[in-house]
mmCIF file of C-alpha atoms in Angstrom:
data_model
loop_
_atom_site.group_PDB
_atom_site.id
_atom_site.type_symbol
_atom_site.label_atom_id
_atom_site.label_comp_id
_atom_site.label_asym_id
_atom_site.label_seq_id
_atom_site.Cartn_x
_atom_site.Cartn_y
_atom_site.Cartn_z
ATOM 1 C CA MET Q 63 -7.165 11.563 11.132
ATOM 2 C CA ALA Q 64 -5.759 15.005 10.379
ATOM 3 C CA LEU Q 65 -2.873 15.558 8.002
ATOM 4 C CA SER Q 66 0.273 15.888 10.109
ATOM 5 C CA ARG Q 67 2.885 18.538 9.322
ATOM 6 C CA CYS Q 68 5.214 15.895 7.859
ATOM 7 C CA GLU Q 69 2.693 13.742 6.016
ATOM 8 C CA LEU Q 70 2.756 14.152 2.236
ATOM 9 C CA LEU Q 71 -0.050 11.799 1.289
ATOM 10 C CA ARG Q 72 -2.731 9.570 2.775
ATOM 11 C CA VAL Q 73 -4.902 7.151 0.791
ATOM 12 C CA ILE Q 74 -7.588 4.575 1.579
ATOM 13 C CA VAL Q 75 -6.574 0.960 0.926
ATOM 14 C CA GLY Q 76 -7.901 -2.451 1.913
ATOM 15 C CA SER Q 77 -11.484 -3.617 1.576
ATOM 16 C CA GLN Q 78 -12.870 -0.059 1.453
ATOM 17 C CA ALA Q 79 -10.700 0.829 -1.558
ATOM 18 C CA HIS Q 80 -11.152 -2.577 -3.199
ATOM 19 C CA GLY Q 81 -14.945 -2.337 -3.043
ATOM 20 C CA LEU Q 82 -15.126 -5.466 -0.882
ATOM 21 C CA ALA Q 83 -16.018 -3.942 2.501
ATOM 22 C CA GLY Q 84 -18.710 -5.509 4.622
ATOM 23 C CA PRO Q 85 -20.629 -4.039 7.550
ATOM 24 C CA LYS Q 86 -17.859 -4.944 10.015
ATOM 25 C CA SER Q 87 -14.942 -3.774 7.826
ATOM 26 C CA ASP Q 88 -12.559 -1.206 9.202
ATOM 27 C CA THR Q 89 -10.872 1.519 7.157
ATOM 28 C CA ASP Q 90 -7.215 1.093 6.255
ATOM 29 C CA TYR Q 91 -4.994 4.025 5.358
ATOM 30 C CA ARG Q 92 -1.499 4.225 3.900
ATOM 31 C CA GLY Q 93 0.582 7.328 3.888
ATOM 32 C CA ILE Q 94 3.962 8.810 3.049
ATOM 33 C CA TYR Q 95 5.794 11.159 5.379
ATOM 34 C CA VAL Q 96 9.020 13.114 5.684
ATOM 35 C CA VAL Q 97 11.041 13.103 8.890
ATOM 36 C CA PRO Q 98 11.750 16.701 9.973
ATOM 37 C CA THR Q 99 15.411 17.693 9.753
ATOM 38 C CA ASP Q 100 15.584 18.659 13.448
ATOM 39 C CA GLU Q 101 14.419 15.150 14.369
ATOM 40 C CA ILE Q 102 16.999 13.514 12.072
ATOM 41 C CA LEU Q 103 19.760 15.664 13.590
ATOM 42 C CA SER Q 104 18.750 14.958 17.197
ATOM 43 C CA LEU Q 105 20.890 12.647 19.322
ATOM 44 C CA ASN Q 106 17.936 10.327 19.906
ATOM 45 C CA TYR Q 107 16.971 9.772 16.258
ATOM 46 C CA ARG Q 108 16.304 6.161 15.273
ATOM 47 C CA HIS Q 109 15.406 5.637 11.630
ATOM 48 C CA LYS Q 110 12.191 3.719 11.064
ATOM 49 C CA GLY Q 111 11.058 3.033 7.536
ATOM 50 C CA ALA Q 112 7.408 2.676 8.474
ATOM 51 C CA HIS Q 113 4.949 3.186 11.311
ATOM 52 C CA TRP Q 114 1.786 1.189 11.875
ATOM 53 C CA VAL Q 115 -1.073 2.112 14.184
ATOM 54 C CA GLU Q 116 -3.971 -0.311 14.625
ATOM 55 C CA GLY Q 117 -7.246 1.048 15.887
ATOM 56 C CA GLU Q 118 -10.699 -0.325 16.514
ATOM 57 C CA SER Q 119 -12.248 1.123 13.364
ATOM 58 C CA GLU Q 120 -9.173 2.113 11.343
ATOM 59 C CA ASP Q 121 -5.554 1.136 10.752
ATOM 60 C CA HIS Q 122 -2.864 3.486 9.492
ATOM 61 C CA THR Q 123 0.466 2.532 7.952
ATOM 62 C CA ALA Q 124 2.847 5.325 6.984
ATOM 63 C CA TYR Q 125 6.125 5.033 5.098
ATOM 64 C CA GLU Q 126 9.091 7.376 5.311
ATOM 65 C CA ILE Q 127 9.581 8.730 1.791
ATOM 66 C CA GLY Q 128 12.956 7.053 1.207
ATOM 67 C CA HIS Q 129 11.645 3.674 2.345
ATOM 68 C CA PHE Q 130 8.505 4.146 0.233
ATOM 69 C CA LEU Q 131 10.549 4.869 -2.905
ATOM 70 C CA THR Q 132 12.853 1.892 -2.257
ATOM 71 C CA LEU Q 133 9.828 -0.423 -2.085
ATOM 72 C CA ALA Q 134 8.179 1.309 -5.044
ATOM 73 C CA ILE Q 135 11.095 0.685 -7.420
ATOM 74 C CA GLN Q 136 10.905 -2.978 -6.388
ATOM 75 C CA CYS Q 137 7.260 -2.866 -7.614
ATOM 76 C CA ASN Q 138 5.858 -3.871 -4.222
ATOM 77 C CA PRO Q 139 2.111 -4.175 -4.959
ATOM 78 C CA THR Q 140 0.925 -2.654 -1.679
ATOM 79 C CA ILE Q 141 3.243 0.301 -2.230
ATOM 80 C CA LEU Q 142 2.302 0.826 -5.886
ATOM 81 C CA GLU Q 143 -1.329 0.807 -4.784
ATOM 82 C CA VAL Q 144 -0.650 4.059 -2.876
ATOM 83 C CA CYS Q 145 -0.170 5.802 -6.227
ATOM 84 C CA LEU Q 146 -3.600 4.690 -7.485
ATOM 85 C CA ALA Q 147 -5.789 4.414 -4.374
ATOM 86 C CA PRO Q 148 -8.426 6.994 -3.400
ATOM 87 C CA THR Q 149 -6.704 10.028 -1.891
ATOM 88 C CA VAL Q 150 -7.810 11.255 1.523
ATOM 89 C CA THR Q 151 -5.292 14.073 1.987
ATOM 90 C CA THR Q 152 -2.305 15.195 -0.016
ATOM 91 C CA THR Q 153 0.224 17.926 -0.546
ATOM 92 C CA GLU Q 154 1.819 19.024 -3.803
ATOM 93 C CA TRP Q 155 4.642 16.555 -3.090
ATOM 94 C CA GLY Q 156 2.160 13.746 -2.438
ATOM 95 C CA THR Q 157 0.537 14.389 -5.799
ATOM 96 C CA ARG Q 158 3.963 14.375 -7.461
ATOM 97 C CA LEU Q 159 4.787 11.039 -5.812
ATOM 98 C CA GLN Q 160 1.568 9.508 -7.157
ATOM 99 C CA ALA Q 161 2.413 10.819 -10.626
ATOM 100 C CA LEU Q 162 5.654 8.785 -10.565
ATOM 101 C CA PHE Q 163 3.651 5.558 -10.992
ATOM 102 C CA PRO Q 164 4.440 4.951 -14.702
ATOM 103 C CA ALA Q 165 8.166 5.496 -14.109
ATOM 104 C CA LEU Q 166 8.199 2.940 -11.278
ATOM 105 C CA ILE Q 167 6.946 0.019 -13.342
ATOM 106 C CA ASP Q 168 9.443 -2.609 -14.424
ATOM 107 C CA PRO Q 169 7.662 -5.687 -15.825
ATOM 108 C CA ASP Q 170 10.165 -8.216 -14.448
ATOM 109 C CA ARG Q 171 10.175 -6.679 -10.971
ATOM 110 C CA ALA Q 172 6.392 -6.345 -11.014
ATOM 111 C CA TYR Q 173 5.998 -10.002 -11.956
ATOM 112 C CA ALA Q 174 8.309 -11.137 -9.157
ATOM 113 C CA ALA Q 175 6.802 -8.832 -6.518
ATOM 114 C CA PHE Q 176 3.140 -9.460 -7.336
ATOM 115 C CA CYS Q 177 3.656 -13.242 -7.571
ATOM 116 C CA GLY Q 178 5.564 -13.188 -4.284
ATOM 117 C CA TYR Q 179 2.686 -11.344 -2.623
ATOM 118 C CA ALA Q 180 0.164 -13.747 -4.162
ATOM 119 C CA ASN Q 181 2.123 -16.761 -2.900
ATOM 120 C CA SER Q 182 2.094 -15.283 0.597
ATOM 121 C CA GLN Q 183 -1.681 -14.816 0.424
ATOM 122 C CA GLN Q 184 -2.115 -18.348 -0.931
ATOM 123 C CA LYS Q 185 -0.261 -19.837 2.052
ATOM 124 C CA LYS Q 186 -2.464 -17.839 4.415
ATOM 125 C CA PHE Q 187 -5.741 -18.939 2.839
ATOM 126 C CA LEU Q 188 -4.652 -22.589 2.564
ATOM 127 C CA ASN Q 189 -3.721 -22.533 6.280
ATOM 128 C CA ASN Q 190 -6.931 -20.626 7.137
ATOM 129 C CA LYS Q 191 -4.858 -18.025 8.986
ATOM 130 C CA ASP Q 192 -6.873 -16.273 11.706
ATOM 131 C CA GLY Q 193 -9.981 -18.105 10.452
ATOM 132 C CA ARG Q 194 -10.145 -15.653 7.533
ATOM 133 C CA ALA Q 195 -9.300 -17.808 4.522
ATOM 134 C CA HIS Q 196 -11.803 -15.835 2.416
ATOM 135 C CA LYS Q 197 -9.892 -12.587 3.013
ATOM 136 C CA PHE Q 198 -6.575 -14.066 1.901
ATOM 137 C CA ALA Q 199 -8.158 -15.895 -1.053
ATOM 138 C CA ALA Q 200 -9.663 -12.603 -2.249
ATOM 139 C CA ALA Q 201 -6.258 -10.894 -1.918
ATOM 140 C CA TYR Q 202 -4.636 -13.738 -3.857
ATOM 141 C CA VAL Q 203 -7.044 -13.415 -6.790
ATOM 142 C CA ARG Q 204 -7.017 -9.599 -6.652
ATOM 143 C CA VAL Q 205 -3.238 -9.211 -6.838
ATOM 144 C CA LEU Q 206 -2.891 -11.714 -9.688
ATOM 145 C CA TYR Q 207 -5.629 -9.941 -11.637
ATOM 146 C CA GLN Q 208 -3.912 -6.599 -10.956
ATOM 147 C CA LEU Q 209 -0.614 -8.039 -12.212
ATOM 148 C CA VAL Q 210 -2.178 -9.142 -15.497
ATOM 149 C CA GLU Q 211 -3.837 -5.743 -15.847
ATOM 150 C CA LEU Q 212 -0.571 -3.932 -15.045
ATOM 151 C CA LEU Q 213 1.463 -5.951 -17.535
ATOM 152 C CA THR Q 214 -1.094 -5.486 -20.318
ATOM 153 C CA THR Q 215 -2.163 -1.859 -19.744
ATOM 154 C CA GLY Q 216 0.577 -0.231 -17.643
ATOM 155 C CA THR Q 217 -1.758 0.366 -14.692
ATOM 156 C CA PHE Q 218 -4.218 -1.532 -12.505
ATOM 157 C CA THR Q 219 -7.632 -1.013 -10.959
ATOM 158 C CA VAL Q 220 -7.651 -0.687 -7.173
ATOM 159 C CA ARG Q 221 -11.411 -1.087 -6.822
ATOM 160 C CA ILE Q 222 -11.626 -4.724 -7.813
ATOM 161 C CA GLY Q 223 -15.430 -4.531 -7.728
ATOM 162 C CA ASP Q 224 -15.133 -2.356 -10.872
ATOM 163 C CA THR Q 225 -13.357 -5.079 -12.866
ATOM 164 C CA PRO Q 226 -14.732 -8.057 -14.812
ATOM 165 C CA ILE Q 227 -13.842 -10.357 -11.879
ATOM 166 C CA GLY Q 228 -15.581 -8.085 -9.289
#
């Protein structure tokens, strides 16, 4: 995927970034974009905080910068991961957004957000959602490990295969 004129940053997330990809794994991307002023001022403008495109071999989720920052200050783990994940393409502004990571961390919000995400993953693996309990169990363990790492060091490792639990 080429960097669009409004995209500030694109990173690899999911199993490829976590070091857990298998032969059939797709590639997941997350990005941050800015809506052009002429689009915002058009009569047909409808604000969307995020766009998701699912493909056969890759998925791409992109967040409008305001929506991204709103989720980031809430310490949403999948959003914070964008600041630390392997960069595919970036602009100066994308690099600046990634550098905000330390300022975004609030221990109480991080605890609530990461535990909330873990609980969601736990429900999915206990219910064997989509027949992929292993995927959700891995996400459950990963996000709890990342929370402990974040609260003790101020950052976390995206590539879980590079950690003591990997």
